[in-house]
mmCIF file of the C-alpha atoms, coordinates in Angstrom:
data_MODEL
# 
_entry.id   MODEL 
# 
loop_
_atom_site.group_PDB 
_atom_site.id 
_atom_site.type_symbol 
_atom_site.label_atom_id 
_atom_site.label_alt_id 
_atom_site.label_comp_id 
_atom_site.label_asym_id 
_atom_site.label_entity_id 
_atom_site.label_seq_id 
_atom_site.pdbx_PDB_ins_code 
_atom_site.Cartn_x 
_atom_site.Cartn_y 
_atom_site.Cartn_z 
_atom_site.occupancy 
_atom_site.B_iso_or_equiv 
_atom_site.pdbx_formal_charge 
_atom_site.auth_seq_id 
_atom_site.auth_comp_id 
_atom_site.auth_asym_id 
_atom_site.auth_atom_id 
_atom_site.pdbx_PDB_model_num 
ATOM 1   C CA . MET A 1 1   ? 123.042 124.086 106.620 1.00 0.00 ? 1   MET A CA 1 
ATOM 2   C CA . GLU A 1 2   ? 126.466 122.946 105.990 1.00 0.00 ? 2   GLU A CA 1 
ATOM 3   C CA . PHE A 1 3   ? 127.791 119.388 106.906 1.00 0.00 ? 3   PHE A CA 1 
ATOM 4   C CA . THR A 1 4   ? 131.579 118.833 106.156 1.00 0.00 ? 4   THR A CA 1 
ATOM 5   C CA . ASN A 1 5   ? 131.880 115.260 106.899 1.00 0.00 ? 5   ASN A CA 1 
ATOM 6   C CA . LEU A 1 6   ? 128.576 113.883 106.186 1.00 0.00 ? 6   LEU A CA 1 
ATOM 7   C CA . THR A 1 7   ? 128.785 110.835 103.411 1.00 0.00 ? 7   THR A CA 1 
ATOM 8   C CA . HIS A 1 8   ? 124.927 109.608 104.083 1.00 0.00 ? 8   HIS A CA 1 
ATOM 9   C CA . PHE A 1 9   ? 121.755 111.674 104.367 1.00 0.00 ? 9   PHE A CA 1 
ATOM 10  C CA . TRP A 1 10  ? 118.365 110.342 104.659 1.00 0.00 ? 10  TRP A CA 1 
ATOM 11  C CA . PHE A 1 11  ? 115.556 112.998 105.094 1.00 0.00 ? 11  PHE A CA 1 
ATOM 12  C CA . ASN A 1 12  ? 111.806 113.588 104.549 1.00 0.00 ? 12  ASN A CA 1 
ATOM 13  C CA . LEU A 1 13  ? 110.742 116.421 102.175 1.00 0.00 ? 13  LEU A CA 1 
ATOM 14  C CA . LYS A 1 14  ? 107.690 118.231 103.839 1.00 0.00 ? 14  LYS A CA 1 
ATOM 15  C CA . ASN A 1 15  ? 109.108 121.967 103.381 1.00 0.00 ? 15  ASN A CA 1 
ATOM 16  C CA . LYS A 1 16  ? 111.506 123.740 101.113 1.00 0.00 ? 16  LYS A CA 1 
ATOM 17  C CA . GLY A 1 17  ? 115.162 123.644 102.265 1.00 0.00 ? 17  GLY A CA 1 
ATOM 18  C CA . VAL A 1 18  ? 118.529 124.476 101.037 1.00 0.00 ? 18  VAL A CA 1 
ATOM 19  C CA . TYR A 1 19  ? 121.610 122.243 102.128 1.00 0.00 ? 19  TYR A CA 1 
ATOM 20  C CA . THR A 1 20  ? 125.181 122.516 101.523 1.00 0.00 ? 20  THR A CA 1 
ATOM 21  C CA . LEU A 1 21  ? 126.319 118.783 101.621 1.00 0.00 ? 21  LEU A CA 1 
ATOM 22  C CA . LYS A 1 22  ? 129.659 118.890 99.594  1.00 0.00 ? 22  LYS A CA 1 
ATOM 23  C CA . PRO A 1 23  ? 131.163 115.263 100.779 1.00 0.00 ? 23  PRO A CA 1 
ATOM 24  C CA . LEU A 1 24  ? 127.856 113.556 100.595 1.00 0.00 ? 24  LEU A CA 1 
ATOM 25  C CA . THR A 1 25  ? 127.832 110.237 98.504  1.00 0.00 ? 25  THR A CA 1 
ATOM 26  C CA . THR A 1 26  ? 124.429 108.694 99.544  1.00 0.00 ? 26  THR A CA 1 
ATOM 27  C CA . LEU A 1 27  ? 121.189 110.698 99.438  1.00 0.00 ? 27  LEU A CA 1 
ATOM 28  C CA . SER A 1 28  ? 117.683 109.421 100.300 1.00 0.00 ? 28  SER A CA 1 
ATOM 29  C CA . SER A 1 29  ? 114.614 111.281 100.198 1.00 0.00 ? 29  SER A CA 1 
ATOM 30  C CA . THR A 1 30  ? 110.919 110.661 100.965 1.00 0.00 ? 30  THR A CA 1 
ATOM 31  C CA . CYS A 1 31  ? 108.308 113.322 100.011 1.00 0.00 ? 31  CYS A CA 1 
ATOM 32  C CA . TYR A 1 32  ? 104.803 113.713 101.838 1.00 0.00 ? 32  TYR A CA 1 
ATOM 33  C CA . SER A 1 33  ? 103.752 116.494 99.392  1.00 0.00 ? 33  SER A CA 1 
ATOM 34  C CA . SER A 1 34  ? 102.386 116.573 95.768  1.00 0.00 ? 34  SER A CA 1 
ATOM 35  C CA . SER A 1 35  ? 105.051 119.231 95.109  1.00 0.00 ? 35  SER A CA 1 
ATOM 36  C CA . ILE A 1 36  ? 108.673 117.705 95.072  1.00 0.00 ? 36  ILE A CA 1 
ATOM 37  C CA . VAL A 1 37  ? 111.011 120.131 97.110  1.00 0.00 ? 37  VAL A CA 1 
ATOM 38  C CA . HIS A 1 38  ? 113.358 122.340 95.512  1.00 0.00 ? 38  HIS A CA 1 
ATOM 39  C CA . LEU A 1 39  ? 116.937 121.520 96.608  1.00 0.00 ? 39  LEU A CA 1 
ATOM 40  C CA . ASN A 1 40  ? 120.314 123.315 95.834  1.00 0.00 ? 40  ASN A CA 1 
ATOM 41  C CA . ILE A 1 41  ? 122.243 120.486 95.458  1.00 0.00 ? 41  ILE A CA 1 
ATOM 42  C CA . LYS A 1 42  ? 124.539 121.613 92.707  1.00 0.00 ? 42  LYS A CA 1 
ATOM 43  C CA . GLU A 1 43  ? 127.733 121.543 94.707  1.00 0.00 ? 43  GLU A CA 1 
ATOM 44  C CA . ILE A 1 44  ? 127.139 118.066 95.777  1.00 0.00 ? 44  ILE A CA 1 
ATOM 45  C CA . VAL A 1 45  ? 125.602 116.013 92.730  1.00 0.00 ? 45  VAL A CA 1 
ATOM 46  C CA . PHE A 1 46  ? 129.022 115.198 91.328  1.00 0.00 ? 46  PHE A CA 1 
ATOM 47  C CA . ASN A 1 47  ? 129.741 113.057 94.491  1.00 0.00 ? 47  ASN A CA 1 
ATOM 48  C CA . ILE A 1 48  ? 126.575 111.163 94.640  1.00 0.00 ? 48  ILE A CA 1 
ATOM 49  C CA . LYS A 1 49  ? 126.934 107.458 94.011  1.00 0.00 ? 49  LYS A CA 1 
ATOM 50  C CA . CYS A 1 50  ? 123.500 106.221 95.737  1.00 0.00 ? 50  CYS A CA 1 
ATOM 51  C CA . PHE A 1 51  ? 120.474 108.306 95.310  1.00 0.00 ? 51  PHE A CA 1 
ATOM 52  C CA . SER A 1 52  ? 116.806 107.108 96.261  1.00 0.00 ? 52  SER A CA 1 
ATOM 53  C CA . LEU A 1 53  ? 113.787 109.089 95.929  1.00 0.00 ? 53  LEU A CA 1 
ATOM 54  C CA . THR A 1 54  ? 110.270 108.015 97.014  1.00 0.00 ? 54  THR A CA 1 
ATOM 55  C CA . SER A 1 55  ? 107.217 110.022 96.752  1.00 0.00 ? 55  SER A CA 1 
ATOM 56  C CA . PHE A 1 56  ? 104.037 109.054 98.676  1.00 0.00 ? 56  PHE A CA 1 
ATOM 57  C CA . CYS A 1 57  ? 101.793 111.505 96.605  1.00 0.00 ? 57  CYS A CA 1 
ATOM 58  C CA . ILE A 1 58  ? 101.189 112.000 93.217  1.00 0.00 ? 58  ILE A CA 1 
ATOM 59  C CA . THR A 1 59  ? 103.626 114.053 91.534  1.00 0.00 ? 59  THR A CA 1 
ATOM 60  C CA . LEU A 1 60  ? 103.182 116.793 88.556  1.00 0.00 ? 60  LEU A CA 1 
ATOM 61  C CA . GLU A 1 61  ? 107.025 117.547 88.346  1.00 0.00 ? 61  GLU A CA 1 
ATOM 62  C CA . TYR A 1 62  ? 108.450 114.413 87.011  1.00 0.00 ? 62  TYR A CA 1 
ATOM 63  C CA . VAL A 1 63  ? 109.497 116.013 83.610  1.00 0.00 ? 63  VAL A CA 1 
ATOM 64  C CA . ASN A 1 64  ? 110.352 119.540 85.080  1.00 0.00 ? 64  ASN A CA 1 
ATOM 65  C CA . GLN A 1 65  ? 112.364 118.617 88.124  1.00 0.00 ? 65  GLN A CA 1 
ATOM 66  C CA . ILE A 1 66  ? 113.045 114.773 88.584  1.00 0.00 ? 66  ILE A CA 1 
ATOM 67  C CA . VAL A 1 67  ? 114.369 113.980 85.381  1.00 0.00 ? 67  VAL A CA 1 
ATOM 68  C CA . PRO A 1 68  ? 116.760 117.067 84.909  1.00 0.00 ? 68  PRO A CA 1 
ATOM 69  C CA . LEU A 1 69  ? 117.983 116.362 88.470  1.00 0.00 ? 69  LEU A CA 1 
ATOM 70  C CA . LEU A 1 70  ? 118.840 112.792 87.600  1.00 0.00 ? 70  LEU A CA 1 
ATOM 71  C CA . ARG A 1 71  ? 120.772 113.761 84.619  1.00 0.00 ? 71  ARG A CA 1 
ATOM 72  C CA . GLN A 1 72  ? 123.073 115.986 86.749  1.00 0.00 ? 72  GLN A CA 1 
ATOM 73  C CA . ILE A 1 73  ? 123.973 113.302 88.793  1.00 0.00 ? 73  ILE A CA 1 
ATOM 74  C CA . SER A 1 74  ? 126.945 112.182 86.553  1.00 0.00 ? 74  SER A CA 1 
ATOM 75  C CA . GLN A 1 75  ? 128.720 109.583 88.878  1.00 0.00 ? 75  GLN A CA 1 
ATOM 76  C CA . LEU A 1 76  ? 125.373 107.781 90.208  1.00 0.00 ? 76  LEU A CA 1 
ATOM 77  C CA . GLU A 1 77  ? 126.135 104.152 90.545  1.00 0.00 ? 77  GLU A CA 1 
ATOM 78  C CA . LYS A 1 78  ? 122.825 102.996 92.246  1.00 0.00 ? 78  LYS A CA 1 
ATOM 79  C CA . LEU A 1 79  ? 119.397 104.587 91.991  1.00 0.00 ? 79  LEU A CA 1 
ATOM 80  C CA . THR A 1 80  ? 115.921 103.977 93.244  1.00 0.00 ? 80  THR A CA 1 
ATOM 81  C CA . LEU A 1 81  ? 112.714 105.758 92.370  1.00 0.00 ? 81  LEU A CA 1 
ATOM 82  C CA . SER A 1 82  ? 109.403 105.030 93.880  1.00 0.00 ? 82  SER A CA 1 
ATOM 83  C CA . LEU A 1 83  ? 106.780 107.448 92.115  1.00 0.00 ? 83  LEU A CA 1 
ATOM 84  C CA . TYR A 1 84  ? 103.307 108.199 91.278  1.00 0.00 ? 84  TYR A CA 1 
ATOM 85  C CA . ALA A 1 85  ? 103.430 110.457 88.485  1.00 0.00 ? 85  ALA A CA 1 
ATOM 86  C CA . HIS A 1 86  ? 100.351 112.399 87.219  1.00 0.00 ? 86  HIS A CA 1 
ATOM 87  C CA . GLY A 1 87  ? 99.377  114.388 84.211  1.00 0.00 ? 87  GLY A CA 1 
ATOM 88  C CA . ARG A 1 88  ? 101.359 113.039 81.473  1.00 0.00 ? 88  ARG A CA 1 
ATOM 89  C CA . ALA A 1 89  ? 100.500 112.455 77.878  1.00 0.00 ? 89  ALA A CA 1 
ATOM 90  C CA . SER A 1 90  ? 102.147 109.243 77.761  1.00 0.00 ? 90  SER A CA 1 
ATOM 91  C CA . PHE A 1 91  ? 103.192 105.977 80.046  1.00 0.00 ? 91  PHE A CA 1 
ATOM 92  C CA . ILE A 1 92  ? 106.448 106.109 81.702  1.00 0.00 ? 92  ILE A CA 1 
ATOM 93  C CA . ASP A 1 93  ? 107.663 103.046 80.138  1.00 0.00 ? 93  ASP A CA 1 
ATOM 94  C CA . GLY A 1 94  ? 110.901 101.066 79.353  1.00 0.00 ? 94  GLY A CA 1 
ATOM 95  C CA . ALA A 1 95  ? 111.943 103.199 76.524  1.00 0.00 ? 95  ALA A CA 1 
ATOM 96  C CA . HIS A 1 96  ? 111.424 106.604 78.339  1.00 0.00 ? 96  HIS A CA 1 
ATOM 97  C CA . LEU A 1 97  ? 113.359 105.408 81.358  1.00 0.00 ? 97  LEU A CA 1 
ATOM 98  C CA . ASN A 1 98  ? 116.233 103.883 79.103  1.00 0.00 ? 98  ASN A CA 1 
ATOM 99  C CA . ASN A 1 99  ? 116.612 107.094 76.751  1.00 0.00 ? 99  ASN A CA 1 
ATOM 100 C CA . ASP A 1 100 ? 115.619 109.687 79.030  1.00 0.00 ? 100 ASP A CA 1 
ATOM 101 C CA . ILE A 1 101 ? 117.602 108.539 82.511  1.00 0.00 ? 101 ILE A CA 1 
ATOM 102 C CA . ILE A 1 102 ? 119.610 105.433 82.010  1.00 0.00 ? 102 ILE A CA 1 
ATOM 103 C CA . ILE A 1 103 ? 121.624 106.174 79.002  1.00 0.00 ? 103 ILE A CA 1 
ATOM 104 C CA . LYS A 1 104 ? 122.241 109.684 80.638  1.00 0.00 ? 104 LYS A CA 1 
ATOM 105 C CA . ILE A 1 105 ? 123.816 108.182 83.868  1.00 0.00 ? 105 ILE A CA 1 
ATOM 106 C CA . PRO A 1 106 ? 126.983 106.233 82.211  1.00 0.00 ? 106 PRO A CA 1 
ATOM 107 C CA . TYR A 1 107 ? 128.134 104.645 85.847  1.00 0.00 ? 107 TYR A CA 1 
ATOM 108 C CA . LEU A 1 108 ? 124.716 103.358 86.712  1.00 0.00 ? 108 LEU A CA 1 
ATOM 109 C CA . HIS A 1 109 ? 124.831 99.705  87.514  1.00 0.00 ? 109 HIS A CA 1 
ATOM 110 C CA . THR A 1 110 ? 121.539 99.106  89.843  1.00 0.00 ? 110 THR A CA 1 
ATOM 111 C CA . PHE A 1 111 ? 118.171 100.698 89.058  1.00 0.00 ? 111 PHE A CA 1 
ATOM 112 C CA . ILE A 1 112 ? 115.394 99.700  91.441  1.00 0.00 ? 112 ILE A CA 1 
ATOM 113 C CA . PHE A 1 113 ? 112.117 101.137 90.582  1.00 0.00 ? 113 PHE A CA 1 
ATOM 114 C CA . ASP A 1 114 ? 108.200 101.322 91.222  1.00 0.00 ? 114 ASP A CA 1 
ATOM 115 C CA . ILE A 1 115 ? 106.622 103.768 88.956  1.00 0.00 ? 115 ILE A CA 1 
ATOM 116 C CA . VAL A 1 116 ? 102.864 104.375 88.431  1.00 0.00 ? 116 VAL A CA 1 
ATOM 117 C CA . THR A 1 117 ? 101.733 106.903 85.704  1.00 0.00 ? 117 THR A CA 1 
ATOM 118 C CA . GLU A 1 118 ? 98.120  107.608 86.326  1.00 0.00 ? 118 GLU A CA 1 
ATOM 119 C CA . ASP A 1 119 ? 95.346  109.756 84.470  1.00 0.00 ? 119 ASP A CA 1 
ATOM 120 C CA . VAL A 1 120 ? 97.078  109.560 81.073  1.00 0.00 ? 120 VAL A CA 1 
ATOM 121 C CA . ILE A 1 121 ? 94.489  110.439 78.243  1.00 0.00 ? 121 ILE A CA 1 
ATOM 122 C CA . ILE A 1 122 ? 95.042  107.721 75.737  1.00 0.00 ? 122 ILE A CA 1 
ATOM 123 C CA . ASN A 1 123 ? 94.363  107.922 72.122  1.00 0.00 ? 123 ASN A CA 1 
ATOM 124 C CA . LYS A 1 124 ? 91.888  105.070 71.093  1.00 0.00 ? 124 LYS A CA 1 
ATOM 125 C CA . ALA A 1 125 ? 93.574  104.533 67.873  1.00 0.00 ? 125 ALA A CA 1 
ATOM 126 C CA . TYR A 1 126 ? 96.707  103.338 69.615  1.00 0.00 ? 126 TYR A CA 1 
ATOM 127 C CA . LEU A 1 127 ? 96.262  101.475 73.307  1.00 0.00 ? 127 LEU A CA 1 
ATOM 128 C CA . PRO A 1 128 ? 99.794  100.442 74.367  1.00 0.00 ? 128 PRO A CA 1 
ATOM 129 C CA . THR A 1 129 ? 99.949  97.030  75.882  1.00 0.00 ? 129 THR A CA 1 
ATOM 130 C CA . SER A 1 130 ? 102.066 95.624  79.024  1.00 0.00 ? 130 SER A CA 1 
ATOM 131 C CA . ASP A 1 131 ? 104.530 94.093  76.394  1.00 0.00 ? 131 ASP A CA 1 
ATOM 132 C CA . ASP A 1 132 ? 104.914 97.734  74.795  1.00 0.00 ? 132 ASP A CA 1 
ATOM 133 C CA . VAL A 1 133 ? 105.857 99.189  78.201  1.00 0.00 ? 133 VAL A CA 1 
ATOM 134 C CA . ARG A 1 134 ? 108.323 96.409  79.114  1.00 0.00 ? 134 ARG A CA 1 
ATOM 135 C CA . ARG A 1 135 ? 109.921 95.798  75.637  1.00 0.00 ? 135 ARG A CA 1 
ATOM 136 C CA . ALA A 1 136 ? 112.675 98.383  75.930  1.00 0.00 ? 136 ALA A CA 1 
ATOM 137 C CA . PHE A 1 137 ? 113.582 96.925  79.313  1.00 0.00 ? 137 PHE A CA 1 
ATOM 138 C CA . ILE A 1 138 ? 113.680 93.219  78.356  1.00 0.00 ? 138 ILE A CA 1 
ATOM 139 C CA . GLN A 1 139 ? 115.811 94.058  75.318  1.00 0.00 ? 139 GLN A CA 1 
ATOM 140 C CA . LYS A 1 140 ? 118.147 95.682  77.949  1.00 0.00 ? 140 LYS A CA 1 
ATOM 141 C CA . GLY A 1 141 ? 118.176 92.080  80.141  1.00 0.00 ? 141 GLY A CA 1 
ATOM 142 C CA . TYR A 1 142 ? 116.089 93.687  82.701  1.00 0.00 ? 142 TYR A CA 1 
ATOM 143 C CA . ASN A 1 143 ? 113.434 91.361  84.437  1.00 0.00 ? 143 ASN A CA 1 
ATOM 144 C CA . VAL A 1 144 ? 110.405 93.666  84.878  1.00 0.00 ? 144 VAL A CA 1 
ATOM 145 C CA . ASP A 1 145 ? 106.653 93.313  85.133  1.00 0.00 ? 145 ASP A CA 1 
ATOM 146 C CA . CYS A 1 146 ? 103.778 95.605  83.976  1.00 0.00 ? 146 CYS A CA 1 
ATOM 147 C CA . TYR A 1 147 ? 100.141 96.060  84.085  1.00 0.00 ? 147 TYR A CA 1 
ATOM 148 C CA . ILE A 1 148 ? 97.853  98.707  82.570  1.00 0.00 ? 148 ILE A CA 1 
ATOM 149 C CA . ASP A 1 149 ? 94.611  99.469  83.498  1.00 0.00 ? 149 ASP A CA 1 
ATOM 150 C CA . TYR A 1 150 ? 92.182  101.410 81.116  1.00 0.00 ? 150 TYR A CA 1 
ATOM 151 C CA . LEU A 1 151 ? 89.460  102.878 83.395  1.00 0.00 ? 151 LEU A CA 1 
ATOM 152 C CA . TRP A 1 152 ? 86.175  105.069 82.474  1.00 0.00 ? 152 TRP A CA 1 
ATOM 153 C CA . ASN A 1 153 ? 85.471  103.457 78.842  1.00 0.00 ? 153 ASN A CA 1 
ATOM 154 C CA . GLU A 1 154 ? 89.383  103.852 78.004  1.00 0.00 ? 154 GLU A CA 1 
ATOM 155 C CA . ARG A 1 155 ? 89.655  107.587 78.233  1.00 0.00 ? 155 ARG A CA 1 
ATOM 156 C CA . ARG A 1 156 ? 91.556  107.368 81.235  1.00 0.00 ? 156 ARG A CA 1 
ATOM 157 C CA . SER A 1 157 ? 94.498  104.832 82.191  1.00 0.00 ? 157 SER A CA 1 
ATOM 158 C CA . GLN A 1 158 ? 96.976  103.833 84.653  1.00 0.00 ? 158 GLN A CA 1 
ATOM 159 C CA . CYS A 1 159 ? 100.387 102.067 84.128  1.00 0.00 ? 159 CYS A CA 1 
ATOM 160 C CA . HIS A 1 160 ? 102.409 100.343 86.632  1.00 0.00 ? 160 HIS A CA 1 
ATOM 161 C CA . ILE A 1 161 ? 105.949 98.974  86.044  1.00 0.00 ? 161 ILE A CA 1 
ATOM 162 C CA . TYR A 1 162 ? 108.159 97.531  88.579  1.00 0.00 ? 162 TYR A CA 1 
ATOM 163 C CA . PRO A 1 163 ? 111.410 95.251  88.424  1.00 0.00 ? 163 PRO A CA 1 
ATOM 164 C CA . LEU A 1 164 ? 111.631 91.621  89.635  1.00 0.00 ? 164 LEU A CA 1 
ATOM 165 C CA . PRO A 1 165 ? 112.154 90.502  92.104  1.00 0.00 ? 165 PRO A CA 1 
ATOM 166 C CA . PHE A 1 166 ? 110.536 93.387  93.850  1.00 0.00 ? 166 PHE A CA 1 
ATOM 167 C CA . THR A 1 167 ? 112.715 94.495  96.885  1.00 0.00 ? 167 THR A CA 1 
ATOM 168 C CA . ILE A 1 168 ? 111.178 97.553  98.143  1.00 0.00 ? 168 ILE A CA 1 
ATOM 169 C CA . LYS A 1 169 ? 109.184 97.634  101.200 1.00 0.00 ? 169 LYS A CA 1 
ATOM 170 C CA . ARG A 1 170 ? 106.115 99.711  99.925  1.00 0.00 ? 170 ARG A CA 1 
ATOM 171 C CA . ILE A 1 171 ? 104.785 98.925  96.656  1.00 0.00 ? 171 ILE A CA 1 
ATOM 172 C CA . ASN A 1 172 ? 102.728 101.658 94.862  1.00 0.00 ? 172 ASN A CA 1 
ATOM 173 C CA . ALA A 1 173 ? 98.753  101.617 94.687  1.00 0.00 ? 173 ALA A CA 1 
ATOM 174 C CA . ILE A 1 174 ? 97.178  98.880  92.663  1.00 0.00 ? 174 ILE A CA 1 
ATOM 175 C CA . THR A 1 175 ? 93.601  98.696  91.387  1.00 0.00 ? 175 THR A CA 1 
ATOM 176 C CA . ASN A 1 176 ? 91.191  95.853  91.733  1.00 0.00 ? 176 ASN A CA 1 
ATOM 177 C CA . LYS A 1 177 ? 91.496  94.849  87.989  1.00 0.00 ? 177 LYS A CA 1 
ATOM 178 C CA . TYR A 1 178 ? 95.176  93.793  88.125  1.00 0.00 ? 178 TYR A CA 1 
ATOM 179 C CA . LEU A 1 179 ? 97.130  92.153  90.985  1.00 0.00 ? 179 LEU A CA 1 
ATOM 180 C CA . PRO A 1 180 ? 101.051 92.007  90.582  1.00 0.00 ? 180 PRO A CA 1 
ATOM 181 C CA . CYS A 1 181 ? 102.132 88.401  89.721  1.00 0.00 ? 181 CYS A CA 1 
ATOM 182 C CA . GLY A 1 182 ? 104.043 86.485  91.983  1.00 0.00 ? 182 GLY A CA 1 
ATOM 183 C CA . VAL A 1 183 ? 104.949 86.565  95.511  1.00 0.00 ? 183 VAL A CA 1 
ATOM 184 C CA . PHE A 1 184 ? 106.420 89.892  97.019  1.00 0.00 ? 184 PHE A CA 1 
ATOM 185 C CA . LYS A 1 185 ? 108.004 88.994  100.254 1.00 0.00 ? 185 LYS A CA 1 
ATOM 186 C CA . HIS A 1 186 ? 109.646 92.102  100.863 1.00 0.00 ? 186 HIS A CA 1 
ATOM 187 C CA . VAL A 1 187 ? 106.442 94.094  100.781 1.00 0.00 ? 187 VAL A CA 1 
ATOM 188 C CA . ARG A 1 188 ? 105.099 95.790  104.207 1.00 0.00 ? 188 ARG A CA 1 
ATOM 189 C CA . LYS A 1 189 ? 102.815 98.548  103.074 1.00 0.00 ? 189 LYS A CA 1 
ATOM 190 C CA . LEU A 1 190 ? 100.373 98.283  100.207 1.00 0.00 ? 190 LEU A CA 1 
ATOM 191 C CA . CYS A 1 191 ? 97.360  100.764 99.178  1.00 0.00 ? 191 CYS A CA 1 
ATOM 192 C CA . VAL A 1 192 ? 94.282  99.427  96.748  1.00 0.00 ? 192 VAL A CA 1 
ATOM 193 C CA . SER A 1 193 ? 92.494  102.249 95.295  1.00 0.00 ? 193 SER A CA 1 
ATOM 194 C CA . ASP A 1 194 ? 89.889  101.796 92.570  1.00 0.00 ? 194 ASP A CA 1 
ATOM 195 C CA . PRO A 1 195 ? 87.506  104.400 91.850  1.00 0.00 ? 195 PRO A CA 1 
ATOM 196 C CA . ILE A 1 196 ? 85.145  102.413 89.500  1.00 0.00 ? 196 ILE A CA 1 
ATOM 197 C CA . ARG A 1 197 ? 84.800  98.847  90.739  1.00 0.00 ? 197 ARG A CA 1 
ATOM 198 C CA . SER A 1 198 ? 84.102  97.161  94.114  1.00 0.00 ? 198 SER A CA 1 
ATOM 199 C CA . ILE A 1 199 ? 86.726  95.408  95.889  1.00 0.00 ? 199 ILE A CA 1 
ATOM 200 C CA . GLU A 1 200 ? 85.591  91.973  96.832  1.00 0.00 ? 200 GLU A CA 1 
ATOM 201 C CA . TYR A 1 201 ? 86.350  89.350  99.378  1.00 0.00 ? 201 TYR A CA 1 
ATOM 202 C CA . ASP A 1 202 ? 88.327  87.086  96.808  1.00 0.00 ? 202 ASP A CA 1 
ATOM 203 C CA . PHE A 1 203 ? 90.812  89.991  95.990  1.00 0.00 ? 203 PHE A CA 1 
ATOM 204 C CA . PHE A 1 204 ? 91.669  90.269  99.582  1.00 0.00 ? 204 PHE A CA 1 
ATOM 205 C CA . VAL A 1 205 ? 92.339  86.296  99.579  1.00 0.00 ? 205 VAL A CA 1 
ATOM 206 C CA . LEU A 1 206 ? 94.898  87.007  96.545  1.00 0.00 ? 206 LEU A CA 1 
ATOM 207 C CA . ILE A 1 207 ? 96.305  89.898  98.362  1.00 0.00 ? 207 ILE A CA 1 
ATOM 208 C CA . SER A 1 208 ? 97.145  87.872  101.388 1.00 0.00 ? 208 SER A CA 1 
ATOM 209 C CA . GLN A 1 209 ? 98.852  85.251  98.868  1.00 0.00 ? 209 GLN A CA 1 
ATOM 210 C CA . ALA A 1 210 ? 100.763 87.535  96.859  1.00 0.00 ? 210 ALA A CA 1 
ATOM 211 C CA . PHE A 1 211 ? 101.957 89.825  99.834  1.00 0.00 ? 211 PHE A CA 1 
ATOM 212 C CA . PRO A 1 212 ? 102.467 87.327  102.902 1.00 0.00 ? 212 PRO A CA 1 
ATOM 213 C CA . LEU A 1 213 ? 104.450 89.479  105.104 1.00 0.00 ? 213 LEU A CA 1 
ATOM 214 C CA . LEU A 1 214 ? 102.219 92.520  104.638 1.00 0.00 ? 214 LEU A CA 1 
ATOM 215 C CA . GLU A 1 215 ? 101.637 94.818  107.789 1.00 0.00 ? 215 GLU A CA 1 
ATOM 216 C CA . ASP A 1 216 ? 99.854  97.866  106.631 1.00 0.00 ? 216 ASP A CA 1 
ATOM 217 C CA . LEU A 1 217 ? 96.899  97.932  104.077 1.00 0.00 ? 217 LEU A CA 1 
ATOM 218 C CA . THR A 1 218 ? 95.124  100.797 102.733 1.00 0.00 ? 218 THR A CA 1 
ATOM 219 C CA . VAL A 1 219 ? 91.779  100.302 100.898 1.00 0.00 ? 219 VAL A CA 1 
ATOM 220 C CA . LEU A 1 220 ? 90.345  103.363 98.799  1.00 0.00 ? 220 LEU A CA 1 
ATOM 221 C CA . SER A 1 221 ? 87.081  102.709 97.386  1.00 0.00 ? 221 SER A CA 1 
ATOM 222 C CA . THR A 1 222 ? 83.717  104.357 96.739  1.00 0.00 ? 222 THR A CA 1 
ATOM 223 C CA . VAL A 1 223 ? 81.835  101.517 95.264  1.00 0.00 ? 223 VAL A CA 1 
ATOM 224 C CA . ASN A 1 224 ? 79.968  98.948  97.735  1.00 0.00 ? 224 ASN A CA 1 
ATOM 225 C CA . GLN A 1 225 ? 80.984  95.317  97.642  1.00 0.00 ? 225 GLN A CA 1 
ATOM 226 C CA . LYS A 1 226 ? 78.622  93.261  95.531  1.00 0.00 ? 226 LYS A CA 1 
ATOM 227 C CA . LYS A 1 227 ? 79.289  89.956  97.408  1.00 0.00 ? 227 LYS A CA 1 
ATOM 228 C CA . THR A 1 228 ? 78.497  89.393  101.178 1.00 0.00 ? 228 THR A CA 1 
ATOM 229 C CA . THR A 1 229 ? 80.545  86.604  103.221 1.00 0.00 ? 229 THR A CA 1 
ATOM 230 C CA . LYS A 1 230 ? 79.016  84.832  105.813 1.00 0.00 ? 230 LYS A CA 1 
# 
């Protein structure tokens, strides 16, 4: 498909597609598949000023597709990433985002992100802390928060990093052990997923306080509640 006057383009990524969008300056995409769609955008990357990528499913293609794509968008000024990365050997932390993405995009002035790294096999001799993940961002003047949940006797882990204030309407899945600090007035959609711990009534009370305008809540748990309410 070819569009000659288009400057803004929002689309859902469900199937592979090829688009010719030469004058495009804003590109926003939403992925509903675990496989990020392959886009032929070589002719438009130099024009894009704003780029948003949201993945509703776990992706294995962060390193092979997402990072190389972002490095091509040399004129990018605003970037939004909402991702659930899987199968990495390390967390996606502030140092990685700065060294592999931010410094490669010289005109970038706004970076909004909500990134979960899941199922990372951690070396018990070195267990990164939330401060380790945040440090590079804090040194650059970013206000960010992060939590790390070590699961299954520290063999597997999950790291969630996001900016403050949080302005995205959907926040990536959280576990029962950690609830993001503060009040998230923009969030309308939330998923709580915990494969090893029960999700109790008290946690739902905390959710109602942290996400006062929440409209859509999904709970994924295989463990029965230990407490009952009258």
